[in-house]
PDB file of C-alpha atoms in Angstrom:
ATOM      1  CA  UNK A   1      13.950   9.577  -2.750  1.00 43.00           C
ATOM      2  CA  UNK A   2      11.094   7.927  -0.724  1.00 45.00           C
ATOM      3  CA  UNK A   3      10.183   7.766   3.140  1.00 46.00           C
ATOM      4  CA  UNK A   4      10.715   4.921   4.596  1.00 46.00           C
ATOM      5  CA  UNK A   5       8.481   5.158   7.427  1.00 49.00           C
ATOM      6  CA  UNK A   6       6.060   7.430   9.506  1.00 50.00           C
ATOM      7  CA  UNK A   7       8.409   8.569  12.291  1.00 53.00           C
ATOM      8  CA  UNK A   8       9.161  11.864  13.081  1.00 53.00           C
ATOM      9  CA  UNK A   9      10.706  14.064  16.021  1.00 62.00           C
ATOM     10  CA  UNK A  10       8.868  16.761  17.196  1.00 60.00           C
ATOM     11  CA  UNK A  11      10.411  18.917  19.938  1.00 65.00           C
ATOM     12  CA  UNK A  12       8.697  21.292  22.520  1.00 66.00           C
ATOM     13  CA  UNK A  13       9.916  23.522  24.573  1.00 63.00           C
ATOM     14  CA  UNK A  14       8.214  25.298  27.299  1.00 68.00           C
ATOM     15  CA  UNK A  15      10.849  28.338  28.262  1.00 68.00           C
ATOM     16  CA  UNK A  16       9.241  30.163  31.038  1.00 72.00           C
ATOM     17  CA  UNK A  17       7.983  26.647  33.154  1.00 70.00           C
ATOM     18  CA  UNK A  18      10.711  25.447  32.976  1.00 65.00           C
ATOM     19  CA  UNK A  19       9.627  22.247  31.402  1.00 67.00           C
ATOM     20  CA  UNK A  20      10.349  20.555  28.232  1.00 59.00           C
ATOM     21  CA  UNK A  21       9.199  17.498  26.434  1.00 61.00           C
ATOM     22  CA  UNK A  22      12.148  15.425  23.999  1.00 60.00           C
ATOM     23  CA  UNK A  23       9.975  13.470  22.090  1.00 56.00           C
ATOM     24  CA  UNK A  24       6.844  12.056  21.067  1.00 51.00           C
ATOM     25  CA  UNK A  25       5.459   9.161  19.347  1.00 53.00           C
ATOM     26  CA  UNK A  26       2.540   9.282  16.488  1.00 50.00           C
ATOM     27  CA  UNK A  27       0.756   6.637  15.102  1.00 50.00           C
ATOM     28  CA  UNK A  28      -1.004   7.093  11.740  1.00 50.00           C
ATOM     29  CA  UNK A  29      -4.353   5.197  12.326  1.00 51.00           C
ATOM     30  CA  UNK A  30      -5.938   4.880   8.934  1.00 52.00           C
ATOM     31  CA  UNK A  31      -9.931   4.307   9.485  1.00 62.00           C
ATOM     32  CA  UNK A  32     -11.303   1.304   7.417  1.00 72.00           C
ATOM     33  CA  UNK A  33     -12.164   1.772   3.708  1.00 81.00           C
ATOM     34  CA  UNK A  34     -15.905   1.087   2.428  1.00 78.00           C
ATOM     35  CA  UNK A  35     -15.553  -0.526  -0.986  1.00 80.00           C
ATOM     36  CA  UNK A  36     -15.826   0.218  -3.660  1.00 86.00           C
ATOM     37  CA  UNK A  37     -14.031   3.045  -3.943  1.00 88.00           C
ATOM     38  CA  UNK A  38     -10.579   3.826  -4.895  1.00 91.00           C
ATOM     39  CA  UNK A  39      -7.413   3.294  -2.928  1.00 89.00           C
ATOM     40  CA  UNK A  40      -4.395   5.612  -3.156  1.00 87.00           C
ATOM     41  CA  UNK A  41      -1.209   3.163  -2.648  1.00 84.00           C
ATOM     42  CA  UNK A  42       0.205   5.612   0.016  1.00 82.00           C
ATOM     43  CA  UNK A  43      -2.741   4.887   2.477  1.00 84.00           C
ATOM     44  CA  UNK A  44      -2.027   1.388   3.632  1.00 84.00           C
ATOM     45  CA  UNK A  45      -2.386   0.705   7.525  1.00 85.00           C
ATOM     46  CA  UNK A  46       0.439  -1.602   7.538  1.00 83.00           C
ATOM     47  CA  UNK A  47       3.819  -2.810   5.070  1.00 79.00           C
ATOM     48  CA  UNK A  48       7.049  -4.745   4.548  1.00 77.00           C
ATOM     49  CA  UNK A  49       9.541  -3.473   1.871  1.00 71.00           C
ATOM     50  CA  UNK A  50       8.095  -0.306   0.022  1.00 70.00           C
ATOM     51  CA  UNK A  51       8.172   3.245   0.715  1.00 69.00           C
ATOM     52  CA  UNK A  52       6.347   6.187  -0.546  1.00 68.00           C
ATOM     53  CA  UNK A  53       8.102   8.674  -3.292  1.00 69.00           C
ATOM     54  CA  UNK A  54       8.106  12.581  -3.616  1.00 61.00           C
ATOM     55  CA  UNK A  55       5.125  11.893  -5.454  1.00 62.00           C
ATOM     56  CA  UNK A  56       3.016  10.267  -3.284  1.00 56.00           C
ATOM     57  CA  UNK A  57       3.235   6.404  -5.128  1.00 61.00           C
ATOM     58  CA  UNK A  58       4.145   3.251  -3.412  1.00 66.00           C
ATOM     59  CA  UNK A  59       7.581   1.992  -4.707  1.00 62.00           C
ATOM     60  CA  UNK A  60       9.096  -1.315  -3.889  1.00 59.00           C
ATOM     61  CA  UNK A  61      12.441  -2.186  -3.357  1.00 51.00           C
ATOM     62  CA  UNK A  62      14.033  -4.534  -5.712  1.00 46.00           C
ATOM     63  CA  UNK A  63      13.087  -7.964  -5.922  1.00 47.00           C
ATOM     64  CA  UNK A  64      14.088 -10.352  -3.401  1.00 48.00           C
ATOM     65  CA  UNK A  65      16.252 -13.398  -5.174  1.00 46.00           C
ATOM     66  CA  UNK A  66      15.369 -15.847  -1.810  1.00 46.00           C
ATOM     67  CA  UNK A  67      11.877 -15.584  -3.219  1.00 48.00           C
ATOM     68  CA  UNK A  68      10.168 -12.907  -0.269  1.00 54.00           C
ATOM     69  CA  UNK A  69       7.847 -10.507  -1.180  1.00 61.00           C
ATOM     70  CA  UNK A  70       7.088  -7.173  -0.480  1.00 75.00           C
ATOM     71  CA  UNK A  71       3.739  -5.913   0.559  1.00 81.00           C
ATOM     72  CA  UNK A  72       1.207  -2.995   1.626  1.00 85.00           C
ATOM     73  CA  UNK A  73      -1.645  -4.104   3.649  1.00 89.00           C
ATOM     74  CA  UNK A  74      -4.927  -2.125   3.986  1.00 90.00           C
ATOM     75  CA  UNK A  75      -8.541  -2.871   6.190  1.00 91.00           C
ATOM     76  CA  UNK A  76     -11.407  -2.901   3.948  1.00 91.00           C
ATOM     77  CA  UNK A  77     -15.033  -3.176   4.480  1.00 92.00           C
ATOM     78  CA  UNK A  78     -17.314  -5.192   1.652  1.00 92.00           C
ATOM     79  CA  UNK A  79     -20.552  -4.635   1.481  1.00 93.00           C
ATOM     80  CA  UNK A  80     -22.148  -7.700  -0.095  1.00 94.00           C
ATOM     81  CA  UNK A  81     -20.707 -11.104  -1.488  1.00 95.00           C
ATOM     82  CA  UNK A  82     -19.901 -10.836  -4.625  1.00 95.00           C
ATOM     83  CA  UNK A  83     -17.151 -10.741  -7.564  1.00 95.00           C
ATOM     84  CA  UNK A  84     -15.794  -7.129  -7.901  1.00 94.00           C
ATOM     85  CA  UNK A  85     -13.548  -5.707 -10.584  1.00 94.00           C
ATOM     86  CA  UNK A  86     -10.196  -5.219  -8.953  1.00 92.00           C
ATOM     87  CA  UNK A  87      -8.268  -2.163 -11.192  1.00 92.00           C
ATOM     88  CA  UNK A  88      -4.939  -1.289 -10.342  1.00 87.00           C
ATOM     89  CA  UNK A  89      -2.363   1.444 -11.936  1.00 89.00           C
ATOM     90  CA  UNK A  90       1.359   0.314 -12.275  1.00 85.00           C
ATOM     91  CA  UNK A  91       4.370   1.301 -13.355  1.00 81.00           C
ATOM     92  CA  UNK A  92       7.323  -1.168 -14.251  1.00 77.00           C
ATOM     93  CA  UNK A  93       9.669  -0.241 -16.672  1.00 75.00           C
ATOM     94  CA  UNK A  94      12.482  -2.310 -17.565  1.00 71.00           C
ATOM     95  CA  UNK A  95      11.440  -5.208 -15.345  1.00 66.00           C
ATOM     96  CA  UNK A  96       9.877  -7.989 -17.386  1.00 65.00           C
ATOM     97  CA  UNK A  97       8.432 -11.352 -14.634  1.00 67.00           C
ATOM     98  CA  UNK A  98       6.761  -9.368 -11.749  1.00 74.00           C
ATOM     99  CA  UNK A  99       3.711 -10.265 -10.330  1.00 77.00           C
ATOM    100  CA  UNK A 100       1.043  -8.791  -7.616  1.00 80.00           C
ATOM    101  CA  UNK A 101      -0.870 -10.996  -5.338  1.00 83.00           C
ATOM    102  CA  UNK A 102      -4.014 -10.128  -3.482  1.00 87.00           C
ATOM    103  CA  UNK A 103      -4.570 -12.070  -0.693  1.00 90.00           C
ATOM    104  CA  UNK A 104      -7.022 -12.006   2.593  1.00 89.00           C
ATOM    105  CA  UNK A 105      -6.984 -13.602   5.726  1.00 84.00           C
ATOM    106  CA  UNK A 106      -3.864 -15.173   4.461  1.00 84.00           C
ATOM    107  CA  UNK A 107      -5.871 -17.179   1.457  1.00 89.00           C
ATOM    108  CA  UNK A 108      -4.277 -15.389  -2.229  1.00 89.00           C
ATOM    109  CA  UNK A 109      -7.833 -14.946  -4.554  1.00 88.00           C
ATOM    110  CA  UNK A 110      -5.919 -13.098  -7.497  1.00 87.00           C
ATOM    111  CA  UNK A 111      -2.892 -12.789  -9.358  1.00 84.00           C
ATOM    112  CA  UNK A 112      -1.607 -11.149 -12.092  1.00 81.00           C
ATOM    113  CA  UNK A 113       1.453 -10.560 -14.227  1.00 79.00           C
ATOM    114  CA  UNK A 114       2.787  -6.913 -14.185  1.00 78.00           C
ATOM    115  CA  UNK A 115       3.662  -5.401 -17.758  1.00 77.00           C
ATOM    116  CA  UNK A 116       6.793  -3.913 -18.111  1.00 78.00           C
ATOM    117  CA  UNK A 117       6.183  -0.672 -18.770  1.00 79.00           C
ATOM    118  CA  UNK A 118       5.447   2.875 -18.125  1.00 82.00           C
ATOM    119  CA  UNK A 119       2.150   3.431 -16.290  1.00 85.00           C
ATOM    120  CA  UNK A 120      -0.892   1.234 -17.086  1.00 86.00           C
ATOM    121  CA  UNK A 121      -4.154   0.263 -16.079  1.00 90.00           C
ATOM    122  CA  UNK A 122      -4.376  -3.477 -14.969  1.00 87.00           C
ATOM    123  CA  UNK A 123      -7.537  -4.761 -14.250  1.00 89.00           C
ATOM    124  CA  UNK A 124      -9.060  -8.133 -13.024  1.00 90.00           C
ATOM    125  CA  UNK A 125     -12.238  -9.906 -11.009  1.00 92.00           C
ATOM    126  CA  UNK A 126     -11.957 -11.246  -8.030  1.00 91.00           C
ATOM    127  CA  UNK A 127     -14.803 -12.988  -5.391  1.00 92.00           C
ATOM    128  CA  UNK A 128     -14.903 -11.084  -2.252  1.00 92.00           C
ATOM    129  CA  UNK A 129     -17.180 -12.210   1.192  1.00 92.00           C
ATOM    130  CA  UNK A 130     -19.070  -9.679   2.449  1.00 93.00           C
ATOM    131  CA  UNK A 131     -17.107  -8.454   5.816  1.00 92.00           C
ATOM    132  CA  UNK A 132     -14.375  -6.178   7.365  1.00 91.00           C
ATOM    133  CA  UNK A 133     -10.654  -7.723   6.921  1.00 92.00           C
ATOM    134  CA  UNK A 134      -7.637  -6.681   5.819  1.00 92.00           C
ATOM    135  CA  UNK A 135      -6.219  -7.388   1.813  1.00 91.00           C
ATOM    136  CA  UNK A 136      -2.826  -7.168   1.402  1.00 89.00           C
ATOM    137  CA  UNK A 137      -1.372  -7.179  -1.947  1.00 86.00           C
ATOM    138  CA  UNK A 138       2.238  -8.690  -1.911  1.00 80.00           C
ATOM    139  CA  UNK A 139       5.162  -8.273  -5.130  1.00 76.00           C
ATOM    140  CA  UNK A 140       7.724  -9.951  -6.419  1.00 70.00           C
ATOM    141  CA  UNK A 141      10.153 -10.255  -9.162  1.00 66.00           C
ATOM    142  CA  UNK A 142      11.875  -6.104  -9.565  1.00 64.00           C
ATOM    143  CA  UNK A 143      11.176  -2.884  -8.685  1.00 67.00           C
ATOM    144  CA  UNK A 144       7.896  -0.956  -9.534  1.00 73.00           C
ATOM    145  CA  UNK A 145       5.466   1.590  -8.573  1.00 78.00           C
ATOM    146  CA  UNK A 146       1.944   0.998  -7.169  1.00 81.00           C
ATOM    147  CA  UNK A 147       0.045   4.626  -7.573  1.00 86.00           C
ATOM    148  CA  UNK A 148      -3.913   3.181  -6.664  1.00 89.00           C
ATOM    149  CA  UNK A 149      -6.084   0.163  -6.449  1.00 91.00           C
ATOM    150  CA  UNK A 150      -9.769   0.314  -6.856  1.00 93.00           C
ATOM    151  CA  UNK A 151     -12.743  -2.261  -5.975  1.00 91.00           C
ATOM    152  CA  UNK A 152     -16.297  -1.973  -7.598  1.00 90.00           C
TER     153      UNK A 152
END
């Protein structure tokens, strides 16, 4: 079971004015995340093709055959130019040929084959400018889960 999105009904009634209110509509507005530190999957400001589980991980649909991906985007702030070690935890058992790709601004600076298997601990380095944007890490190739990312 996952949710799919971050909509939800809330109804309130006001009985003795005689007024009542149907719905409303919430936005989740995630603040930007200072790096390094690490990122819990579930946190991402913006996405295309995942939803959360029961248990709080990020779990994609299954790969797209016309060759689309799926991704969770998040707003970052990076302190200083630099390379930083990108870690990851994944799950992706019984799917051998998927990948993750980190991009920014559009422009892909890592990516790397996901092992199938149970949970593991990818890592990798990637250059990052010093700035606030957005990285968005896109998937392909079968179904997995995406529990955190971390940069230091």
């Amino acid at each position: 079971m996952c949710i799919r999105d971050r909509s939800y009904t809330l109804r309130v009634n006001f009985p003795k004015a005689n007024i009542s209110i149907d719905n409303f509509n919430f936005k989740l507005d995630y603040q930007t995340i200072y790096i390094p530190q690490k990122i819990e999957a579930e946190n991402y400001n913006t996405m295309s093709n995942a939803c959360i589980s029961t248990n709080g991980t990020v779990i994609s649909t299954f790969g797209d055959r016309a060759g689309n991906s799926y991704w969770l985007e998040y707003d970052i702030t990076v302190p200083a130019t630099r390379a930083y070690t990108l870690i990851y935890r994944v799950s992706s058992p019984g799917y051998s040929n998927h990948k993750l790709s980190f991009a920014t601004n559009g422009v892909t600076i890592s990516t790397v084959n996901v092992p199938e298997s149970e949970w593991t601990t990818v890592q990798t380095t990637v250059n990052l400018s010093a700035g606030a944007y957005p990285i968005r890490i896109y998937s392909t190739g079968g179904r997995y889960f995406f529990d955190w990312f971390e940069l230091r």
